[in-house]
Amino acid sequence: MDSLAKLLLQCAILTAFLVNSPLTKVEGSFDESTSLPEFTALVDWIRSHEGGFVDDRLAVLSIPLDNSNSTFYRGIFTTGVVRPGERLCYIPWATIIGPGGFRPEFDAPLVDTVFHLSHELKYGETSPFAPYLKVIGQQQITNPSSWSLSGRALFQQMLGDVLPPHHFDRNVEWFVQHYGMHSDLMKAFFWVSNRAMQADTGNQWLLVPLVDQYNHHSDDGKVNTARFASRGNGFEVIATKFVQAGSELYTKYWGDHTHFFFEEFGFVEEYPQRWEFDLRHVGGSVLEVRLSPIQNATNPKQFLLEWFTDTPDTASMDIMQRELMRLQEFERVYLKDLDSYHSVPKTEKDLILRYHRALMTALNQVVVAASAGERSEEECIVEMAVTCLGESRRKLSP
């Protein structure tokens, strides 16, 4: 058996393992016992401002991320049926932490919001934003740039010099270089970079209470809300689809790629996932793909791989094959015994493991699809347990 055949066999086995691994959160039933009481005070505070509105059907819940029940995420659910066009909440401008004139105009807008938040944190309970600050302070920041030194080092070792996200801690390095490492300021920086959103009306970075609890979904079919911002007036969320009682309400974050969402927000998005592998610095080309599970497929392990760029050249394929094998070796050496890395917090270990699995799945699909040559789709499914030819090889426009 030649080396390519061995690699393809490894890919087929790997696919069977990866698709049965928990990459995304569990779709659980609604349970009001998981409701978070600290948000009651936040909702009351929002409603106390002129125009402030939060629908009584909304509940912020803590839900297990996977079947282990060891890691939880927060999300907004509805206790009743929601119909398209219904207003879910309106957050007055007076409750939003945004640019406050704390830095010169030539500074980045995000920096002004960071200094504004840092200013409010100093006042604590006496700040007019105290109910919101209490909620912010209880939330863990999970984007890789905020991790421990040992966690960041392990993550970088996994990525190597080829795989995204590249230079994931560059924003932190830039901020420290310009503004120092004051603990309160760094805390504010991580919160703003992880939770803030941009207003539709301009380059403003805003911390919007309650709205920042809506989770992202990459599947347009599951995105059921739209967000609207107006400078000086407030922030509104409207339902865009019919939503059953007990369902989570999703929005869509800015950005396109799975590695971008992990770098900026610290989560591995659900499928479909879109990846961009920029291999130009190592002699390859740019590869961009979207990976989607095939709905109602006879084999639940099948994915549809769609190309946004031309299918890989030989040099790029060689690079992708090497990276796939390197990730397999990384798993064998490091991930099989993650518990022994006591200096890496458990949350960071879990996130590294989840991102590693997502990367392995994406690389595996690209390698198998591009290596299949002119085989029929049926042959590819039988031999590789993945879909890689036919319509899945068409070139798409972004």
Short mmCIF file of C-alpha atoms in Angstrom, two decimals, residues 256-260 272-278 286-291 362:
data_model
loop_
_atom_site.label_atom_id
_atom_site.label_comp_id
_atom_site.label_asym_id
_atom_site.label_seq_id
_atom_site.Cartn_x
_atom_site.Cartn_y
_atom_site.Cartn_z
CA ASP A 256 -17.12 34.55 8.05
CA HIS A 257 -14.69 31.88 9.16
CA THR A 258 -14.69 29.26 11.91
CA HIS A 259 -11.14 30.12 12.93
CA PHE A 260 -12.08 33.83 13.13
CA PRO A 272 -21.79 24.54 8.51
CA GLN A 273 -18.22 25.73 9.00
CA ARG A 274 -16.21 27.88 6.62
CA TRP A 275 -12.41 27.67 6.66
CA GLU A 276 -9.68 29.61 4.89
CA PHE A 277 -6.21 28.10 4.74
CA ASP A 278 -3.69 30.68 3.55
CA VAL A 286 -5.23 30.09 -0.55
CA LEU A 287 -7.86 27.39 -0.01
CA GLU A 288 -11.34 28.27 1.19
CA VAL A 289 -14.07 25.73 1.82
CA ARG A 290 -17.43 25.32 3.50
CA LEU A 291 -18.16 22.07 5.30
CA ALA A 362 -11.80 20.12 7.93
#
